[in-house]
mmCIF file of C-alpha atoms in Angstrom:
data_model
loop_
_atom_site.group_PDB
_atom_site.id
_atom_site.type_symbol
_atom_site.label_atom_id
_atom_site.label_comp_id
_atom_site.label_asym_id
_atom_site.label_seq_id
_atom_site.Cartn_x
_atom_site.Cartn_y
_atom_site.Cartn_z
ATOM 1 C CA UNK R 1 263.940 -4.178 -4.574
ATOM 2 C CA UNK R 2 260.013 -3.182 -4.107
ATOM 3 C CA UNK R 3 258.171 -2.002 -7.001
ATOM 4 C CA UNK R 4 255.059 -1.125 -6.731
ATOM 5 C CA UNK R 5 252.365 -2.516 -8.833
ATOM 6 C CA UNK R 6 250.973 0.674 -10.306
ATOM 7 C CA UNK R 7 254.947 1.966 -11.294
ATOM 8 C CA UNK R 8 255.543 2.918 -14.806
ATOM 9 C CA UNK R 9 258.367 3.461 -16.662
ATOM 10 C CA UNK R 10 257.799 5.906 -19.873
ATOM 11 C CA UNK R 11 254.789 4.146 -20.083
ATOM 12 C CA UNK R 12 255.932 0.682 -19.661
ATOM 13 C CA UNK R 13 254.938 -1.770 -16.369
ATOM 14 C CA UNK R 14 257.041 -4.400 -14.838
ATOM 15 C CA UNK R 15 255.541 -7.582 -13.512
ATOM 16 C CA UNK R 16 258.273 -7.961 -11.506
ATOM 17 C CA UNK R 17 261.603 -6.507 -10.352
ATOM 18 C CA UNK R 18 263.687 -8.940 -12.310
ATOM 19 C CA UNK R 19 261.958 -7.590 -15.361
ATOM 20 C CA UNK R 20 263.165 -4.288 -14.371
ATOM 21 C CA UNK R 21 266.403 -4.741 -13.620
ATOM 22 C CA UNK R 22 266.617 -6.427 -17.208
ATOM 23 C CA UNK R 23 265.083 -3.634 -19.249
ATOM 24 C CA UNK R 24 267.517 -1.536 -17.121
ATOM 25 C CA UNK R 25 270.411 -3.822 -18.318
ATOM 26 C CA UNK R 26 269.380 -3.188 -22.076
ATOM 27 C CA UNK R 27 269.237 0.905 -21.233
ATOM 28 C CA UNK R 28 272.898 0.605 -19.972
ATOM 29 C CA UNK R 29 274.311 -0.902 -23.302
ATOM 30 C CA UNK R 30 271.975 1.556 -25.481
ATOM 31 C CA UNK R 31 270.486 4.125 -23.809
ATOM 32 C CA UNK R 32 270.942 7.708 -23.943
ATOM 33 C CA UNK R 33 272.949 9.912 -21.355
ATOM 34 C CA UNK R 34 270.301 10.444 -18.968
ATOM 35 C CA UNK R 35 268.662 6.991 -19.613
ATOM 36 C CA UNK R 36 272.538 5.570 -18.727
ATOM 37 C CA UNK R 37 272.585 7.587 -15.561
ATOM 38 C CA UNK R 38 268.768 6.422 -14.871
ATOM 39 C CA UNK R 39 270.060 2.300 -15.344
ATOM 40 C CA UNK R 40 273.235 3.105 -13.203
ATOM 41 C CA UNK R 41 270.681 3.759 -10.004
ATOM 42 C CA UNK R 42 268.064 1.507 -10.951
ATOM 43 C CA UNK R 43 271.075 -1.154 -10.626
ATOM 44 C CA UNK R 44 272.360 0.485 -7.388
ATOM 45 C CA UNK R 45 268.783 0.327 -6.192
ATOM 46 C CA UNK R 46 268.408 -3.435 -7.051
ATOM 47 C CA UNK R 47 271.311 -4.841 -5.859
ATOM 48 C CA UNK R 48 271.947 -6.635 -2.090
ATOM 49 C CA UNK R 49 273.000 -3.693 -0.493
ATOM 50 C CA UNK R 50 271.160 -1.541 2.159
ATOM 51 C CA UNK R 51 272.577 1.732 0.761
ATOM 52 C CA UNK R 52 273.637 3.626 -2.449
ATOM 53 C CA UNK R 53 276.647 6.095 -2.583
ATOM 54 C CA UNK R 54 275.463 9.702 -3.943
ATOM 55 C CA UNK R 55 277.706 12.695 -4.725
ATOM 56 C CA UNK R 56 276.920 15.782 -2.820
ATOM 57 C CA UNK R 57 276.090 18.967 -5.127
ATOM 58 C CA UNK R 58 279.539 20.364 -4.439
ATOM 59 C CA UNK R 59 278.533 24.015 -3.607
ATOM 60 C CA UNK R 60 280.153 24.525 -0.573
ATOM 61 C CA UNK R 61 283.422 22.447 -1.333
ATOM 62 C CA UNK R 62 284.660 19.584 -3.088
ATOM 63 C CA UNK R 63 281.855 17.383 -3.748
ATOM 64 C CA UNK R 64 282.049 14.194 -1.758
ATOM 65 C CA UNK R 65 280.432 10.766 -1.368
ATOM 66 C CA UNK R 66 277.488 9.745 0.908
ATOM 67 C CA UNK R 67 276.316 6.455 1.675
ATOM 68 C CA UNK R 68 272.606 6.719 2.058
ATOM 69 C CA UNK R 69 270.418 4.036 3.664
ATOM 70 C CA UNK R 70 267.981 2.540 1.110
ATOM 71 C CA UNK R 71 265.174 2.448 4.080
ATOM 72 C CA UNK R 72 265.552 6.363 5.046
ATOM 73 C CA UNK R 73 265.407 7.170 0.682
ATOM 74 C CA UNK R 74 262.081 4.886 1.030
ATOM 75 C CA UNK R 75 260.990 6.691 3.989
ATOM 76 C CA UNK R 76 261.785 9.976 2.533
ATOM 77 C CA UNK R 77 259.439 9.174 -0.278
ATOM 78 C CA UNK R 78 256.487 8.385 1.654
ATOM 79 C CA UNK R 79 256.831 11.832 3.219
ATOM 80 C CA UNK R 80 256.876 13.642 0.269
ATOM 81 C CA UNK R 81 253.839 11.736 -1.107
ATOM 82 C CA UNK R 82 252.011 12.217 2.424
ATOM 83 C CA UNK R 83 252.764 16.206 2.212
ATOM 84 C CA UNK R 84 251.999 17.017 -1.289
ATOM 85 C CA UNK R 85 249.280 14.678 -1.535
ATOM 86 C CA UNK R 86 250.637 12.539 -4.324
ATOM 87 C CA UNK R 87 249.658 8.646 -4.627
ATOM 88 C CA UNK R 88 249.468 5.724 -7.270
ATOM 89 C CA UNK R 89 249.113 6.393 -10.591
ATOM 90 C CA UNK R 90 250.679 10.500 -10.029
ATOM 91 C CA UNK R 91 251.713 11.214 -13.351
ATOM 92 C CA UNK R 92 255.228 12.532 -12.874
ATOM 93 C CA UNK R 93 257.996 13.660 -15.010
ATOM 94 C CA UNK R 94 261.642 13.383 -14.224
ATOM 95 C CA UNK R 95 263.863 16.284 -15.779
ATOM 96 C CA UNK R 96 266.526 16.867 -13.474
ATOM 97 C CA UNK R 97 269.810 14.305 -13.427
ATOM 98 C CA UNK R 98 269.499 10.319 -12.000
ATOM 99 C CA UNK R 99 273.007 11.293 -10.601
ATOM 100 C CA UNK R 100 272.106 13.250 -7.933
ATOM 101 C CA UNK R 101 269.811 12.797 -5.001
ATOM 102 C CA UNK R 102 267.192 14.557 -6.655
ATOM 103 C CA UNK R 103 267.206 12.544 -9.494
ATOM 104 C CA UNK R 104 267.734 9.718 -7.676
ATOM 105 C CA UNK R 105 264.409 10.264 -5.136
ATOM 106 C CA UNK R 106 262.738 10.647 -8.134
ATOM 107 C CA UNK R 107 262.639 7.463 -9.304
ATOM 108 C CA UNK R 108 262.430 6.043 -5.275
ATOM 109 C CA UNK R 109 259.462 7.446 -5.050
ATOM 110 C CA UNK R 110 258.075 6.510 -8.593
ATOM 111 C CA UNK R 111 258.546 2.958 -7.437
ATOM 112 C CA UNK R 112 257.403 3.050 -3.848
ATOM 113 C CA UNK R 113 254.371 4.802 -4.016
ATOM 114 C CA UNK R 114 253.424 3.745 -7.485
ATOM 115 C CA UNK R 115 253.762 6.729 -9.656
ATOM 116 C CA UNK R 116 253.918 6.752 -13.960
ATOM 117 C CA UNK R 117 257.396 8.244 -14.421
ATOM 118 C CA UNK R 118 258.105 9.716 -17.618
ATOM 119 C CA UNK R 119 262.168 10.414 -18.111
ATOM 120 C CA UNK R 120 263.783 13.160 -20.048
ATOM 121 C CA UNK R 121 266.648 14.867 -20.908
ATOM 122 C CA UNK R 122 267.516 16.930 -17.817
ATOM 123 C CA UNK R 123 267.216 20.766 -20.238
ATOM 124 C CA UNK R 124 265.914 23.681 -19.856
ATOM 125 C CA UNK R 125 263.062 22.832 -22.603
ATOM 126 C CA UNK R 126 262.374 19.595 -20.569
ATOM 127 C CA UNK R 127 258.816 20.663 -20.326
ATOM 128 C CA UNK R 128 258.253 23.438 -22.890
ATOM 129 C CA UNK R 129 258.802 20.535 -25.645
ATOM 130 C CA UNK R 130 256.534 18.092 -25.033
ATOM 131 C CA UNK R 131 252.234 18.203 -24.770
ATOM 132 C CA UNK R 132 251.613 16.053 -22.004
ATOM 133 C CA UNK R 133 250.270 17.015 -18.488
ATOM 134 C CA UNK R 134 252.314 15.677 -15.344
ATOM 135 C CA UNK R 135 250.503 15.601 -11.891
ATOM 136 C CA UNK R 136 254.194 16.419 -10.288
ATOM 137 C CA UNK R 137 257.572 17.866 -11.857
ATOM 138 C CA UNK R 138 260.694 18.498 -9.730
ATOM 139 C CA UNK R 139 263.109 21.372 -10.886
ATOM 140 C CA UNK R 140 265.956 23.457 -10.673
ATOM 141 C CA UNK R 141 264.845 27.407 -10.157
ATOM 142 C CA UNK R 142 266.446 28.380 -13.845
ATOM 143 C CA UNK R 143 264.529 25.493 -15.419
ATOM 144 C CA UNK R 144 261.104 26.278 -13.739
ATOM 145 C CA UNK R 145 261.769 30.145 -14.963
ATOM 146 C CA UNK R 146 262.185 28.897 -18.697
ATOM 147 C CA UNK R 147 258.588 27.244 -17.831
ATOM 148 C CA UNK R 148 256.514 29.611 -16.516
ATOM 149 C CA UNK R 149 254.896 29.965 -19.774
ATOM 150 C CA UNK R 150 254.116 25.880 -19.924
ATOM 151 C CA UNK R 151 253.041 25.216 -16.033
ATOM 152 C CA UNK R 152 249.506 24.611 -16.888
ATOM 153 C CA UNK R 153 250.544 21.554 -17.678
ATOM 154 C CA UNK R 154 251.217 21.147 -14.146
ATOM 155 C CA UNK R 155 249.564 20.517 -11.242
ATOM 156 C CA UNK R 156 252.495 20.315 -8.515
ATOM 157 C CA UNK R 157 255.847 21.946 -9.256
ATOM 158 C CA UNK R 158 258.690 21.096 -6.084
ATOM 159 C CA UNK R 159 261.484 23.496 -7.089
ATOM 160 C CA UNK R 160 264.938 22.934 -5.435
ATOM 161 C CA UNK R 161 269.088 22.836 -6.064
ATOM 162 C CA UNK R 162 269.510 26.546 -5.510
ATOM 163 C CA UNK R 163 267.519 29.739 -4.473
ATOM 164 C CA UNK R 164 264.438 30.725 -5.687
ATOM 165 C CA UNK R 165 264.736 34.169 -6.981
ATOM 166 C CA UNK R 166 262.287 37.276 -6.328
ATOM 167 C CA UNK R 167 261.225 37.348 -10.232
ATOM 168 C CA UNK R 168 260.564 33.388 -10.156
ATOM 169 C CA UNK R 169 258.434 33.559 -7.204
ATOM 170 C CA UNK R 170 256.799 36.699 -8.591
ATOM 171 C CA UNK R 171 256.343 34.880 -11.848
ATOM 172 C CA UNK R 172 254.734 32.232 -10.265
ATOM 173 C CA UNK R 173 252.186 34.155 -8.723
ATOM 174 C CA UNK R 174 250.046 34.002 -11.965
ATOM 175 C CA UNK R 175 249.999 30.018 -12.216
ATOM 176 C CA UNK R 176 247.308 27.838 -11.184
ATOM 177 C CA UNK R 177 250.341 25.312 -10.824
ATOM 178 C CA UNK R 178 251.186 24.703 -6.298
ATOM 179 C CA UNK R 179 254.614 25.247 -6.401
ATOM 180 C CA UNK R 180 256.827 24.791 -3.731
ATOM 181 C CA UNK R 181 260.338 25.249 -2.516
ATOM 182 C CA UNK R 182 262.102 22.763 -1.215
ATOM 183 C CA UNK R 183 264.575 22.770 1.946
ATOM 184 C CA UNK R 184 267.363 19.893 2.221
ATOM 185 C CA UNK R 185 270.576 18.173 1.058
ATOM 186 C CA UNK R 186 272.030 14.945 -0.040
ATOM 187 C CA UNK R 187 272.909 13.759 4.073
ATOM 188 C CA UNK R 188 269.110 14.426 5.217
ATOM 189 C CA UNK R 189 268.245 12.481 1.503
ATOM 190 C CA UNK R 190 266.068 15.297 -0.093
ATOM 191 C CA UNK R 191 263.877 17.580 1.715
ATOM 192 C CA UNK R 192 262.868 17.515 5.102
ATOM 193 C CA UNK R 193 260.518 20.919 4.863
ATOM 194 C CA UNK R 194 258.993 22.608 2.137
ATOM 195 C CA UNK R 195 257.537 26.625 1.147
ATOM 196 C CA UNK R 196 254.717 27.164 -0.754
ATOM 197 C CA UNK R 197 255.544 29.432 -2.963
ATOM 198 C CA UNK R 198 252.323 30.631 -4.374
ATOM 199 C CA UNK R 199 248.535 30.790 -4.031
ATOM 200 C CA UNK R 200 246.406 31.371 -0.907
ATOM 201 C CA UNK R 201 248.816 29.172 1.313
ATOM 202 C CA UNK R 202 252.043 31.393 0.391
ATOM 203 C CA UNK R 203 254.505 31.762 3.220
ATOM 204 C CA UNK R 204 257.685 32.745 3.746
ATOM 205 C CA UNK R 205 258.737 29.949 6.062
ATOM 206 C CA UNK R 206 259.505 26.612 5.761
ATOM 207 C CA UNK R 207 257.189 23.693 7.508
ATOM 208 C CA UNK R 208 258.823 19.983 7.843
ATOM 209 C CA UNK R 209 257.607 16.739 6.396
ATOM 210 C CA UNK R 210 256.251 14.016 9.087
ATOM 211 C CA UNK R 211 258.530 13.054 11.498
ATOM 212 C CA UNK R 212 260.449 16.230 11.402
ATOM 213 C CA UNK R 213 261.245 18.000 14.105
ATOM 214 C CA UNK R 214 263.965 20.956 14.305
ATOM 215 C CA UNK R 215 266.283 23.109 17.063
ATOM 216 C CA UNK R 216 268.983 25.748 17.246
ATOM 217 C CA UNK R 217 273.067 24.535 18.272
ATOM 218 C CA UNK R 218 274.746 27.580 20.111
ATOM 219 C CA UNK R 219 275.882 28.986 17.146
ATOM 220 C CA UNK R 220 272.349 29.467 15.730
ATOM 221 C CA UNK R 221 272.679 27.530 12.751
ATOM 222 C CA UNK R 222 269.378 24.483 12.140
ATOM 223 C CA UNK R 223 269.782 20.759 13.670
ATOM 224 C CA UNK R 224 267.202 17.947 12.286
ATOM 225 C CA UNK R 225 266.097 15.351 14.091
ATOM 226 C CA UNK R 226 264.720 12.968 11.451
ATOM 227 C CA UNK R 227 264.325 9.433 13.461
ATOM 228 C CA UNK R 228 263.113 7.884 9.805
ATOM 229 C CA UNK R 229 266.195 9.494 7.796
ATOM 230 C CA UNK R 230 269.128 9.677 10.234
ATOM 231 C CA UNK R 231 269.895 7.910 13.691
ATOM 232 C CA UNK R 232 271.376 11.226 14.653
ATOM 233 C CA UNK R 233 270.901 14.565 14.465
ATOM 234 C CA UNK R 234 271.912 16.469 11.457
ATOM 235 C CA UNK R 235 273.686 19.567 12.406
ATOM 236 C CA UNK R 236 273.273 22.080 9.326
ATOM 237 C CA UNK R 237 275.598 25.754 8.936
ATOM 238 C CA UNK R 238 272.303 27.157 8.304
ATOM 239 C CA UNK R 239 271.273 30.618 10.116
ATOM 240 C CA UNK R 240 267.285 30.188 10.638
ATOM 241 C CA UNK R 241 264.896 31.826 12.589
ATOM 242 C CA UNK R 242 263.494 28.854 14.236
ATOM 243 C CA UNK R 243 259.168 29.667 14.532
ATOM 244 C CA UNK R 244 258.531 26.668 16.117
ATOM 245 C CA UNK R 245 259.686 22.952 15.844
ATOM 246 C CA UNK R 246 258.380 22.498 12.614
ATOM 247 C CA UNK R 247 258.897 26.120 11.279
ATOM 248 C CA UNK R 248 261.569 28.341 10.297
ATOM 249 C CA UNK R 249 262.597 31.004 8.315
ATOM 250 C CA UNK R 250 265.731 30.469 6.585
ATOM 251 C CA UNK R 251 268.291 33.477 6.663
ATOM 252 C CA UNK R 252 272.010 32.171 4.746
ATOM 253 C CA UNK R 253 274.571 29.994 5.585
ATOM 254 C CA UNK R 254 277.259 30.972 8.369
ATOM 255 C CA UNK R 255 280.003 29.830 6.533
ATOM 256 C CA UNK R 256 278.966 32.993 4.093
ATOM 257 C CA UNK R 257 278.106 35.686 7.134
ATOM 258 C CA UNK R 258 279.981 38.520 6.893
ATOM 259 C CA UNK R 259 281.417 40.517 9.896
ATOM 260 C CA UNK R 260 281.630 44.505 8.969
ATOM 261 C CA UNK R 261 282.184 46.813 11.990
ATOM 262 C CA UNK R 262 280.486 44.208 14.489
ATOM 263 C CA UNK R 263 277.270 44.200 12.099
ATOM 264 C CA UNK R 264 276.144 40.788 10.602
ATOM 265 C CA UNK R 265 275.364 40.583 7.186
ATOM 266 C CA UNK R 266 274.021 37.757 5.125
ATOM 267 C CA UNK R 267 274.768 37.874 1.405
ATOM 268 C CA UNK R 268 272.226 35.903 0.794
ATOM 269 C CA UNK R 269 269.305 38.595 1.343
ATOM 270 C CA UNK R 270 271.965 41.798 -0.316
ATOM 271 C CA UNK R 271 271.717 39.023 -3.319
ATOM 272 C CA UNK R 272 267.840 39.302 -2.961
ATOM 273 C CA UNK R 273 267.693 42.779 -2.921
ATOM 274 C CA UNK R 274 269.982 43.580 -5.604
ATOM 275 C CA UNK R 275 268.844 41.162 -8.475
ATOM 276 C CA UNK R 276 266.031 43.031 -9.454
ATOM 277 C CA UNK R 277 269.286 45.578 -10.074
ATOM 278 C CA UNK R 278 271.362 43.153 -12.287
ATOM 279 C CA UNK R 279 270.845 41.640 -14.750
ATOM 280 C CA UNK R 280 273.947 39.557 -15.481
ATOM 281 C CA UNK R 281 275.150 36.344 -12.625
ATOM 282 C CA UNK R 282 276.692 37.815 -9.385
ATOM 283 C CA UNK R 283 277.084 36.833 -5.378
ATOM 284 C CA UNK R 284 278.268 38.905 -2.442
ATOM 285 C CA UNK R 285 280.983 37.868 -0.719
ATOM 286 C CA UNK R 286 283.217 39.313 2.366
ATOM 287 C CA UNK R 287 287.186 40.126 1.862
ATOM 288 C CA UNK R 288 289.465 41.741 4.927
ATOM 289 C CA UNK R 289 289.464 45.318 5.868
ATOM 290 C CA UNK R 290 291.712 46.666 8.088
ATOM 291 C CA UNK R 291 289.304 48.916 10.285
ATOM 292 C CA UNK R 292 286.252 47.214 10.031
ATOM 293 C CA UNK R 293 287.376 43.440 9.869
ATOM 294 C CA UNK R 294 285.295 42.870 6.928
ATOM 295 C CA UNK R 295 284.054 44.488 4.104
ATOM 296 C CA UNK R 296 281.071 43.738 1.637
ATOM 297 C CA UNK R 297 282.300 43.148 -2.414
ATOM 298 C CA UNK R 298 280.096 42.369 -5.380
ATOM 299 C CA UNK R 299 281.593 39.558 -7.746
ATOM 300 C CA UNK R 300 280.126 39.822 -11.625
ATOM 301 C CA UNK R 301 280.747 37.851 -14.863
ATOM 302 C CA UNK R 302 282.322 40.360 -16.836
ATOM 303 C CA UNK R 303 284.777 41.126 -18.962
ATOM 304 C CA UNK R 304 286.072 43.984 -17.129
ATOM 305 C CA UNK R 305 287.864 43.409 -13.962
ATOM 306 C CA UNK R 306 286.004 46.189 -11.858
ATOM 307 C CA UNK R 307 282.357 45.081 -13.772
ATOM 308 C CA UNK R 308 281.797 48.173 -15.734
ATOM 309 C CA UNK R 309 281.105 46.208 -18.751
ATOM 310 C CA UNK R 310 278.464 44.965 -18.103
ATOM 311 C CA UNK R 311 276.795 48.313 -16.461
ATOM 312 C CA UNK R 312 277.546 47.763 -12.557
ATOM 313 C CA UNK R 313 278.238 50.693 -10.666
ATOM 314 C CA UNK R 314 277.931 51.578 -7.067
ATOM 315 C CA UNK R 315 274.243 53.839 -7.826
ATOM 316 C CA UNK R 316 272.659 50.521 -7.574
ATOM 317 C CA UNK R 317 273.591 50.215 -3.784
ATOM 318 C CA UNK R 318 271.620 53.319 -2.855
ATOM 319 C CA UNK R 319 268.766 51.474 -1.533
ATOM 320 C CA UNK R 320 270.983 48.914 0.890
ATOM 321 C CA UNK R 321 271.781 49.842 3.994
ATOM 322 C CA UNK R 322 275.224 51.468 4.764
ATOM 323 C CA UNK R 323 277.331 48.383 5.840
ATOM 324 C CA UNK R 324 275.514 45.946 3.594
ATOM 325 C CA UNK R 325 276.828 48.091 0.442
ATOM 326 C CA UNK R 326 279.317 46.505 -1.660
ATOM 327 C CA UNK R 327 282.477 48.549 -1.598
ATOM 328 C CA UNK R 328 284.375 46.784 -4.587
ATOM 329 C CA UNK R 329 283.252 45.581 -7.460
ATOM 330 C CA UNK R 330 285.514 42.679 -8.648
ATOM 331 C CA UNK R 331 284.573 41.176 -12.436
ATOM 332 C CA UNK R 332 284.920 37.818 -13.189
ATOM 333 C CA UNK R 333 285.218 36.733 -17.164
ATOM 334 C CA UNK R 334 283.626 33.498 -16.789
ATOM 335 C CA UNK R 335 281.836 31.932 -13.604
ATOM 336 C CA UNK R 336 282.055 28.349 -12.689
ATOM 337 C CA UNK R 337 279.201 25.965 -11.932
ATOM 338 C CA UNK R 338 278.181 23.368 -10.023
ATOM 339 C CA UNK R 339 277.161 19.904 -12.376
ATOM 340 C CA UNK R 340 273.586 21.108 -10.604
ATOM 341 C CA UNK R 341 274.102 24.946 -11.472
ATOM 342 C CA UNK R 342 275.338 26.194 -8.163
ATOM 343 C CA UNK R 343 277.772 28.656 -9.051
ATOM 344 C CA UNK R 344 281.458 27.952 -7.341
ATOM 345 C CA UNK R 345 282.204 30.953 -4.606
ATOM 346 C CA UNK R 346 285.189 29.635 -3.277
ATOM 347 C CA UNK R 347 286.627 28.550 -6.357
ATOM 348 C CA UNK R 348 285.758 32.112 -8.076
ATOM 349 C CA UNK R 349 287.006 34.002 -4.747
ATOM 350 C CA UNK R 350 290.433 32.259 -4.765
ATOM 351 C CA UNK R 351 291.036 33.213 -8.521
ATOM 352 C CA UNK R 352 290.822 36.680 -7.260
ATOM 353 C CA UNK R 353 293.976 38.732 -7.167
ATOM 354 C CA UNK R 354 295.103 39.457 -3.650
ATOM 355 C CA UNK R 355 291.880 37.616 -2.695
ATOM 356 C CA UNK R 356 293.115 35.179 -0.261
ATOM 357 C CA UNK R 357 292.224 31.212 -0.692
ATOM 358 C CA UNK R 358 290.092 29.014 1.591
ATOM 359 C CA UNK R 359 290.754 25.961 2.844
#
């Protein structure tokens, strides 16, 4: 293990990685939850092997294990520091979980390009409860909303683990704070492009990291070629609309694409026009329909089985067009989650009488 000579710890240097590994001995024994998870990679990270196992986020199935190549997490770190312009001595807090890649690139880059890493709890008042300033902060969208009033504190914000809502990136319209949006998943080990989200260089693509360039498979979904993070190239079920090799506009997932009448519809931008609408967690999703293959329906936590609790009704699906309307409203009592806040589609979807079950 490399450490860098300018790394911090909460404060604390290391002369040398045997120090660190020791200190990360004592946090195992009696350290708190996060500081636990923290020592658990800091000993993956140490050890004689070339590569660590992380969990994928689970969104999209079961989560699984990855074994990711120590040199391409090392790699991937560099990149991010090259992009957002962050060197030694970056002042940057860690508030998201050491148990997932996030976390866990984090703390790679921390000790390969030198950076004072201050840990916390992974909350929602990770930042609104303390004074100091951080250079960089990674977060999850819901725990970047709960700081919009405490950015100034902030000079770089990467946000990533789910979708950036309209009222987040509205919100952060009126902070000094660059934030950004980050593209990627555990297999290409973090990002590989990032969206500005804010400020005079606002866009609503996506431009890669070094290295990075990008194509379409027949099917129209992204494929990576990232020589530094992956010997091959990483075929994604992403729909984008590819601008160039290093540019693209993401559209949804095609495992999510919905099929009404012949028409294409992506869930993911009905979501974006109908949260502004709602005000309580939803998702679109498809289910059969015997003339037009399928059909649009709006799942709700609620505790009425048809939503009307919790004030949905089909008046808020004047302003989509025909075939991207929802045509039933199914309500759910209690969502399920991701361990990163993802909420569980499938899972919800197969609780759903006479829904049928994916495999």
């Amino acid at each position: 293990m490399v450490v860098h000579p300018d790394f911090k710890l909460n404060g604390l240097s290391y002369e040398s990685p045997q120090d660190l590994l020791e200190f990360t001995a004592v946090l195992k024994q009696q350290g708190a939850a996060h500081e636990m998870a923290l020592a658990s990679f800091l000993s993956e990270w140490g050890n004689s092997e070339d590569h660590i196992i992380a969990t994928t986020s689970g969104s999209t199935g079961t989560p699984k294990p990855v074994k990711l190549s120590k040199a391409a997490m090392i790699h991937s770190a560099k990149t991010t520091g090259e992009a957002l312009e962050l060197g030694p001595k970056t002042e940057a807090l860690l508030c998201l979980s050491s148990d997932y890649i996030a976390g866990k690139m984090m703390i790679v880059r921390a000790l390969t390009l030198g950076w004072h890493l201050h840990v916390v709890a992974p909350s929602m008042e990770a930042l609104t409860e303390y004074d100091s300033a951080y250079d960089f902060v990674a977060m999850v969208p819901a725990q970047a909303m709960h700081s919009i009033t405490a950015l100034e504190k902030v000079g770089t914000l990467l946000i990533g683990g789910g979708m950036v809502s309209n009222q987040l990136e509205q919100a952060l319209q009126g902070v000094a704070t660059k934030a950004y949006v980050s593209y990627g998943m555990t297999e290409t080990v973090s990002h590989i492009a990032l969206r500005r989200l804010n400020g005079a260089a606002a866009s609503e693509n996506y431009k890669t990291v070094s290295g990075v360039s990008l194509s379409l498979d027949a099917r129209g979904c992204l494929v990576i070629e990232a020589p530094g993070i992956s010997s091959v190239p990483v075929v994604t079920n992403d729909l984008v609309d590819l601008i160039s090799e290093t540019e693209f506009k993401w559209l949804g997932r095609i495992d999510n694409v919905i099929n009404s009448g012949g028409i294409k519809i992506y869930p993911e931008q009905v979501e974006s026009a109908l949260e502004e609408q709602l005000d309580v967690p939803f998702f679109v999703a498809a289910e059969p329909d015997p003339v037009l293959g399928q059909r649009v329906v709006l799942v709700v936590e609620s505790p009425s089985p048809d939503g009307r609790a919790s004030g949905v009704h089909k008046d808020l699906f004047d302003g989509l067009p025909k075939y991207s309307r929802p045509k039933k409203i199914y309500g759910v009592s209690k969502f399920r989650y991701t361990e990163t806040g993802k909420i569980r589609r499938n899972e919800i979807l197969s609780l759903l009488q006479n829904y049928p079950k994916k495999s």
